[in-house]
Short mmCIF file of C-alpha atoms in Angstrom, two decimals:
data_model
loop_
_atom_site.label_atom_id
_atom_site.label_comp_id
_atom_site.label_asym_id
_atom_site.label_seq_id
_atom_site.Cartn_x
_atom_site.Cartn_y
_atom_site.Cartn_z
CA MET A 1172 -11.05 0.65 0.76
CA ALA A 1173 -11.28 -2.14 3.30
CA CYS A 1174 -15.02 -1.80 3.39
CA ALA A 1175 -15.28 -1.94 -0.41
CA TYR A 1176 -13.20 -5.15 -0.62
CA HIS A 1177 -15.18 -6.81 2.34
CA ALA A 1178 -18.44 -5.95 0.43
CA ALA A 1179 -17.18 -7.35 -2.94
CA PHE A 1180 -15.84 -10.55 -1.29
CA SER A 1181 -19.02 -11.03 0.58
CA MET A 1182 -21.10 -10.56 -2.48
CA ALA A 1183 -19.06 -13.15 -4.33
CA ALA A 1184 -19.34 -15.61 -1.40
CA ALA A 1185 -23.00 -15.13 -1.30
CA LEU A 1186 -23.33 -15.72 -5.05
CA VAL A 1187 -21.39 -18.99 -4.76
CA ARG A 1188 -23.61 -20.17 -1.94
CA ARG A 1189 -26.72 -19.30 -3.90
CA ASN A 1190 -25.43 -21.29 -6.92
CA VAL A 1191 -24.44 -24.32 -4.78
CA ALA A 1192 -27.18 -24.52 -2.19
CA ALA A 1193 -29.90 -22.36 -3.82
CA GLN A 1194 -29.89 -20.10 -0.61
CA GLY A 1195 -29.93 -16.37 -0.96
CA ALA A 1196 -28.45 -13.81 1.45
CA GLU A 1197 -29.11 -10.30 2.62
CA LEU A 1198 -25.82 -8.58 3.42
CA ARG A 1199 -25.20 -5.52 5.47
CA ILE A 1200 -21.92 -3.86 6.18
CA ALA A 1201 -21.10 -0.69 7.95
CA LEU A 1202 -17.96 1.39 7.67
CA SER A 1203 -17.54 1.58 11.50
CA ASP A 1204 -17.79 -2.12 11.82
CA VAL A 1205 -15.01 -2.55 9.20
CA ALA A 1206 -12.85 -0.04 11.10
CA PHE A 1207 -13.42 -1.70 14.53
CA SER A 1208 -12.72 -5.17 13.05
CA MET A 1209 -9.37 -3.86 11.75
CA LEU A 1210 -8.47 -2.70 15.25
CA SER A 1211 -9.18 -6.09 16.51
CA HIS A 1212 -7.41 -7.90 13.81
CA LEU A 1213 -4.29 -5.73 14.23
CA GLY A 1214 -4.32 -6.31 18.00
CA PHE A 1215 -5.02 -2.71 19.01
CA SER A 1216 -8.25 -3.44 20.86
CA THR A 1217 -6.93 -6.62 22.50
CA GLU A 1218 -3.87 -4.73 23.80
CA ALA A 1219 -6.06 -2.12 25.30
CA GLU A 1220 -8.46 -4.61 26.88
CA VAL A 1221 -5.89 -7.07 28.32
CA LEU A 1222 -3.01 -4.81 29.12
CA ASN A 1223 -5.06 -1.63 29.84
CA GLN A 1224 -2.85 0.55 27.71
CA ASP A 1225 -2.88 2.10 24.35
CA ARG A 1226 -0.23 1.26 21.74
CA ALA A 1227 2.24 4.05 21.82
CA ALA A 1228 3.34 5.93 18.55
CA ILE A 1229 6.52 4.30 17.43
CA GLY A 1230 7.35 6.53 14.43
CA ASN A 1231 8.41 4.48 11.40
CA TYR A 1232 9.48 1.52 13.28
CA LEU A 1233 8.04 -1.91 12.53
CA TYR A 1234 5.75 -3.21 15.18
CA GLY A 1235 6.66 -6.47 16.76
CA ALA A 1236 10.15 -7.08 15.27
CA PHE A 1237 12.90 -4.75 14.08
CA GLY A 1238 12.35 -2.49 11.13
CA ARG A 1239 12.98 1.27 10.31
CA ASP A 1240 13.97 3.64 7.58
CA PHE A 1241 17.40 4.97 7.28
CA ALA A 1242 19.21 7.79 5.38
CA THR A 1243 22.14 6.94 3.08
CA GLN A 1244 25.21 8.89 2.34
CA ASP A 1245 23.88 10.18 -1.07
CA GLY A 1246 20.70 11.56 0.51
CA ARG A 1247 18.50 8.60 -0.40
CA ARG A 1248 16.38 6.52 2.16
CA LEU A 1249 15.83 2.82 2.62
CA TYR A 1250 13.66 0.64 4.81
CA LEU A 1251 14.99 -2.58 6.18
CA ALA A 1252 13.52 -5.24 8.47
CA GLY A 1253 14.74 -8.15 10.44
CA ILE A 1254 11.71 -10.35 11.05
CA SER A 1255 12.76 -14.00 10.48
CA ALA A 1256 15.95 -15.39 12.00
CA ASN A 1257 17.69 -15.45 8.58
CA GLN A 1258 16.82 -11.94 7.84
CA TRP A 1259 18.07 -10.74 11.13
CA LYS A 1260 21.41 -12.66 10.78
CA GLY A 1261 21.85 -11.31 7.34
CA LEU A 1262 21.38 -7.82 8.58
CA VAL A 1263 23.92 -8.26 11.35
CA ARG A 1264 26.41 -9.72 9.00
CA ALA A 1265 25.80 -7.02 6.30
CA CYS A 1266 26.39 -4.14 8.60
CA ASP A 1267 29.29 -5.88 10.42
CA VAL A 1268 27.86 -5.33 13.95
CA GLY A 1269 27.95 -8.82 15.41
CA PRO A 1270 30.22 -8.14 18.34
CA ALA A 1271 28.40 -4.87 19.20
CA MET A 1272 24.89 -6.61 18.87
CA ASN A 1273 26.14 -9.35 21.29
CA SER A 1274 27.30 -6.79 23.83
CA LEU A 1275 24.03 -4.96 23.61
CA GLN A 1276 22.07 -8.13 24.21
CA GLU A 1277 24.12 -8.81 27.39
CA GLN A 1278 23.75 -5.20 28.59
CA LEU A 1279 19.94 -5.24 28.10
CA GLY A 1280 19.43 -8.83 29.14
CA LEU A 1281 17.71 -9.62 26.01
CA ASN A 1282 17.86 -12.28 23.41
CA PHE A 1283 17.76 -10.95 19.91
CA GLU A 1284 16.99 -14.35 18.43
CA GLN A 1285 13.44 -13.48 19.56
CA GLU A 1286 11.88 -10.88 17.33
CA GLY A 1287 9.80 -9.50 20.26
CA GLU A 1288 12.99 -8.69 22.16
CA ARG A 1289 14.40 -7.05 18.93
CA PHE A 1290 11.39 -4.84 19.06
CA GLN A 1291 12.09 -3.86 22.77
CA ALA A 1292 15.63 -2.78 21.81
CA ARG A 1293 14.60 -1.24 18.40
CA GLU A 1294 16.08 2.23 19.20
CA GLN A 1295 19.41 0.89 20.49
CA ILE A 1296 19.64 -1.48 17.54
CA ALA A 1297 19.00 1.33 15.19
CA GLN A 1298 21.84 3.31 16.67
CA LEU A 1299 24.26 0.55 15.91
CA LEU A 1300 23.16 0.20 12.30
CA GLU A 1301 22.82 3.92 11.54
CA PRO A 1302 26.66 4.64 11.18
CA TRP A 1303 27.28 1.90 8.67
CA ILE A 1304 24.24 2.85 6.55
CA SER A 1305 24.89 6.75 6.63
CA ALA A 1306 28.50 6.20 5.48
CA ARG A 1307 27.53 4.40 2.21
CA THR A 1308 25.59 5.18 -0.85
CA LEU A 1309 22.31 3.38 -1.75
CA ALA A 1310 24.11 1.52 -4.60
CA GLN A 1311 26.85 0.29 -2.28
CA ILE A 1312 24.21 -0.72 0.34
CA GLU A 1313 22.21 -2.50 -2.26
CA GLN A 1314 25.16 -4.64 -3.27
CA VAL A 1315 25.99 -5.76 0.19
CA PHE A 1316 22.39 -6.25 1.44
CA ASN A 1317 21.39 -8.33 -1.54
CA ALA A 1318 24.49 -10.52 -1.17
CA GLN A 1319 23.51 -11.10 2.49
CA GLY A 1320 19.84 -11.73 1.99
CA VAL A 1321 18.73 -8.61 3.92
CA CYS A 1322 15.03 -7.77 3.73
CA TRP A 1323 15.10 -4.17 2.57
CA GLY A 1324 13.83 -1.70 -0.20
CA PRO A 1325 14.62 1.85 -1.31
CA TYR A 1326 12.20 4.33 0.38
CA ARG A 1327 10.92 6.23 -2.66
CA SER A 1328 8.62 9.02 -3.28
CA VAL A 1329 5.94 8.20 -5.98
CA ARG A 1330 7.83 10.28 -8.43
CA GLU A 1331 11.05 8.45 -7.80
CA ALA A 1332 9.18 5.09 -8.12
CA LEU A 1333 7.73 6.10 -11.38
CA HIS A 1334 11.16 6.72 -12.69
CA GLU A 1335 13.09 3.96 -11.02
CA ASP A 1336 10.80 0.97 -10.30
CA PRO A 1337 9.68 -1.18 -13.19
CA ARG A 1338 6.84 -2.67 -11.16
CA LEU A 1339 5.28 0.87 -11.39
CA SER A 1340 5.49 1.09 -15.23
CA ALA A 1341 4.12 -0.42 -18.43
CA ALA A 1342 6.72 -3.19 -18.08
CA ASN A 1343 4.37 -4.56 -15.28
CA PRO A 1344 1.43 -6.11 -17.18
CA ILE A 1345 -1.17 -4.72 -14.79
CA PHE A 1346 -0.30 -1.31 -16.19
CA GLU A 1347 -1.20 0.34 -19.35
CA HIS A 1348 -1.16 3.96 -20.70
CA ILE A 1349 -4.70 5.25 -21.28
CA ASP A 1350 -6.15 8.61 -22.38
CA THR A 1351 -8.54 10.20 -19.93
CA PRO A 1352 -10.64 13.24 -21.19
CA GLY A 1353 -9.62 16.30 -19.40
CA VAL A 1354 -6.58 14.59 -17.89
CA GLY A 1355 -4.47 13.34 -20.73
CA ARG A 1356 -2.41 10.33 -21.30
CA HIS A 1357 -1.25 8.50 -18.08
CA LEU A 1358 -0.36 5.10 -16.47
CA ALA A 1359 -3.38 3.23 -15.14
CA ALA A 1360 -3.66 -0.09 -13.29
CA GLY A 1361 -6.16 -2.74 -14.04
CA THR A 1362 -6.84 -5.61 -11.73
CA PRO A 1363 -3.81 -6.85 -9.79
CA LEU A 1364 -5.15 -10.42 -10.17
CA ARG A 1365 -3.22 -12.35 -12.85
CA LEU A 1366 -5.17 -15.18 -14.47
CA VAL A 1367 -3.02 -17.91 -15.84
CA ASP A 1368 -3.35 -18.55 -19.47
CA GLU A 1369 -6.11 -15.93 -19.89
CA ALA A 1370 -5.87 -12.54 -21.65
CA ARG A 1371 -5.91 -9.48 -19.52
CA GLY A 1372 -8.58 -6.76 -20.15
CA SER A 1373 -7.43 -3.24 -20.55
CA PRO A 1374 -8.15 -0.59 -17.92
CA LEU A 1375 -10.67 2.00 -19.01
CA ALA A 1376 -10.73 5.76 -18.48
CA ALA A 1377 -13.21 6.89 -15.74
CA PRO A 1378 -16.40 8.15 -17.35
CA LEU A 1379 -16.98 11.96 -17.27
CA LEU A 1380 -19.77 13.21 -15.08
CA GLY A 1381 -22.93 12.77 -17.11
CA ALA A 1382 -21.43 10.47 -19.83
CA ASP A 1383 -24.19 7.73 -19.17
CA THR A 1384 -27.03 10.08 -18.24
CA ASP A 1385 -28.85 9.96 -21.67
CA ALA A 1386 -28.53 6.20 -21.94
CA VAL A 1387 -29.88 5.61 -18.38
CA LEU A 1388 -32.79 7.89 -19.00
CA LEU A 1389 -33.69 6.53 -22.45
CA ASP A 1390 -32.76 2.81 -22.23
CA VAL A 1391 -33.35 2.09 -18.46
CA LEU A 1392 -36.06 4.40 -17.37
CA GLY A 1393 -37.81 4.50 -20.82
CA LEU A 1394 -38.03 8.26 -21.26
CA ASP A 1395 -38.58 9.48 -24.87
CA SER A 1396 -36.20 11.88 -26.62
CA ALA A 1397 -38.60 14.83 -26.33
CA THR A 1398 -38.78 14.43 -22.52
CA LEU A 1399 -34.98 14.06 -22.45
CA GLY A 1400 -34.56 17.22 -24.43
CA ARG A 1401 -36.75 19.18 -22.04
CA LEU A 1402 -34.82 17.89 -19.06
CA HIS A 1403 -31.60 19.14 -20.76
CA ASP A 1404 -33.07 22.57 -21.55
CA ALA A 1405 -34.25 23.03 -18.08
CA GLY A 1406 -30.86 22.26 -16.75
CA ILE A 1407 -32.15 19.27 -14.69
CA VAL A 1408 -29.80 16.83 -16.40
CA ALA A 1409 -26.53 17.41 -18.24
CA GLY A 1410 -24.16 15.54 -20.50
CA PRO A 1411 -20.30 15.17 -20.27
CA ASP A 1412 -19.67 18.49 -21.83
CA SER A 1413 -20.89 20.04 -18.44
CA ASP A 1414 -18.34 18.21 -16.51
CA PRO A 1415 -16.15 20.71 -14.58
CA LEU A 1416 -13.12 18.66 -15.65
CA MET A 1417 -13.81 19.31 -19.36
CA LYS A 1418 -14.66 23.00 -18.66
CA ASN A 1419 -11.28 23.42 -16.90
CA ALA A 1420 -9.44 21.59 -19.77
CA HIS A 1421 -11.06 23.86 -22.34
CA ALA A 1422 -10.69 27.15 -20.46
CA SER A 1423 -8.27 29.64 -21.82
CA PRO A 1424 -5.25 30.34 -19.63
CA HIS A 1425 -5.02 33.84 -18.07
#
């Protein structure tokens, strides 16, 4: 995905340069180069080079500050983060752990006003927060956290999000319901880009395998219909009726 986005952005940039400066470009991109550049951008390679150590696995903790998922009393999960100073102060107030957090700072010799030092003490901080969170339902926590400006969110499965989060529904204009042959009616996303004062195009179903074969052979390659018919008869090319998705959809249940 990262490689595809890099390629699309590079092509757009090259097109702009050609239109402005009348200068073309030959673009080359490798999956491995994208992967290694991501290691660099995220600091993994620098950490290994400068500190001579690999970044340790830290479970579901946020790297570089404090953040982790927690279980609630009613069996739900949430993720919270204290990155900025205000987020951290709001979290401490919401969970009513101010004195305990001050004592922990003194005990460890750390300053929790620094996000990096909160990361160092992430496991001990989580132990202080866990009892408060586990003793309350998600609804109770939501009320308190929102009132205190805590950075948090419900930790949902995709099915839960489909049922609970309006951002993953037709209420969000990037989504529409479409019919895909062999699949049925489902929610589909168009571009996440929102153009002000411009109508949004509708997402289209993915074409079936072979849906454009005849058009390409006739209109692009210039074959005649007799030649196309022979290719079909010989099984060299096929139309969408041969797509395994459609065959499975039409198969009788056993």
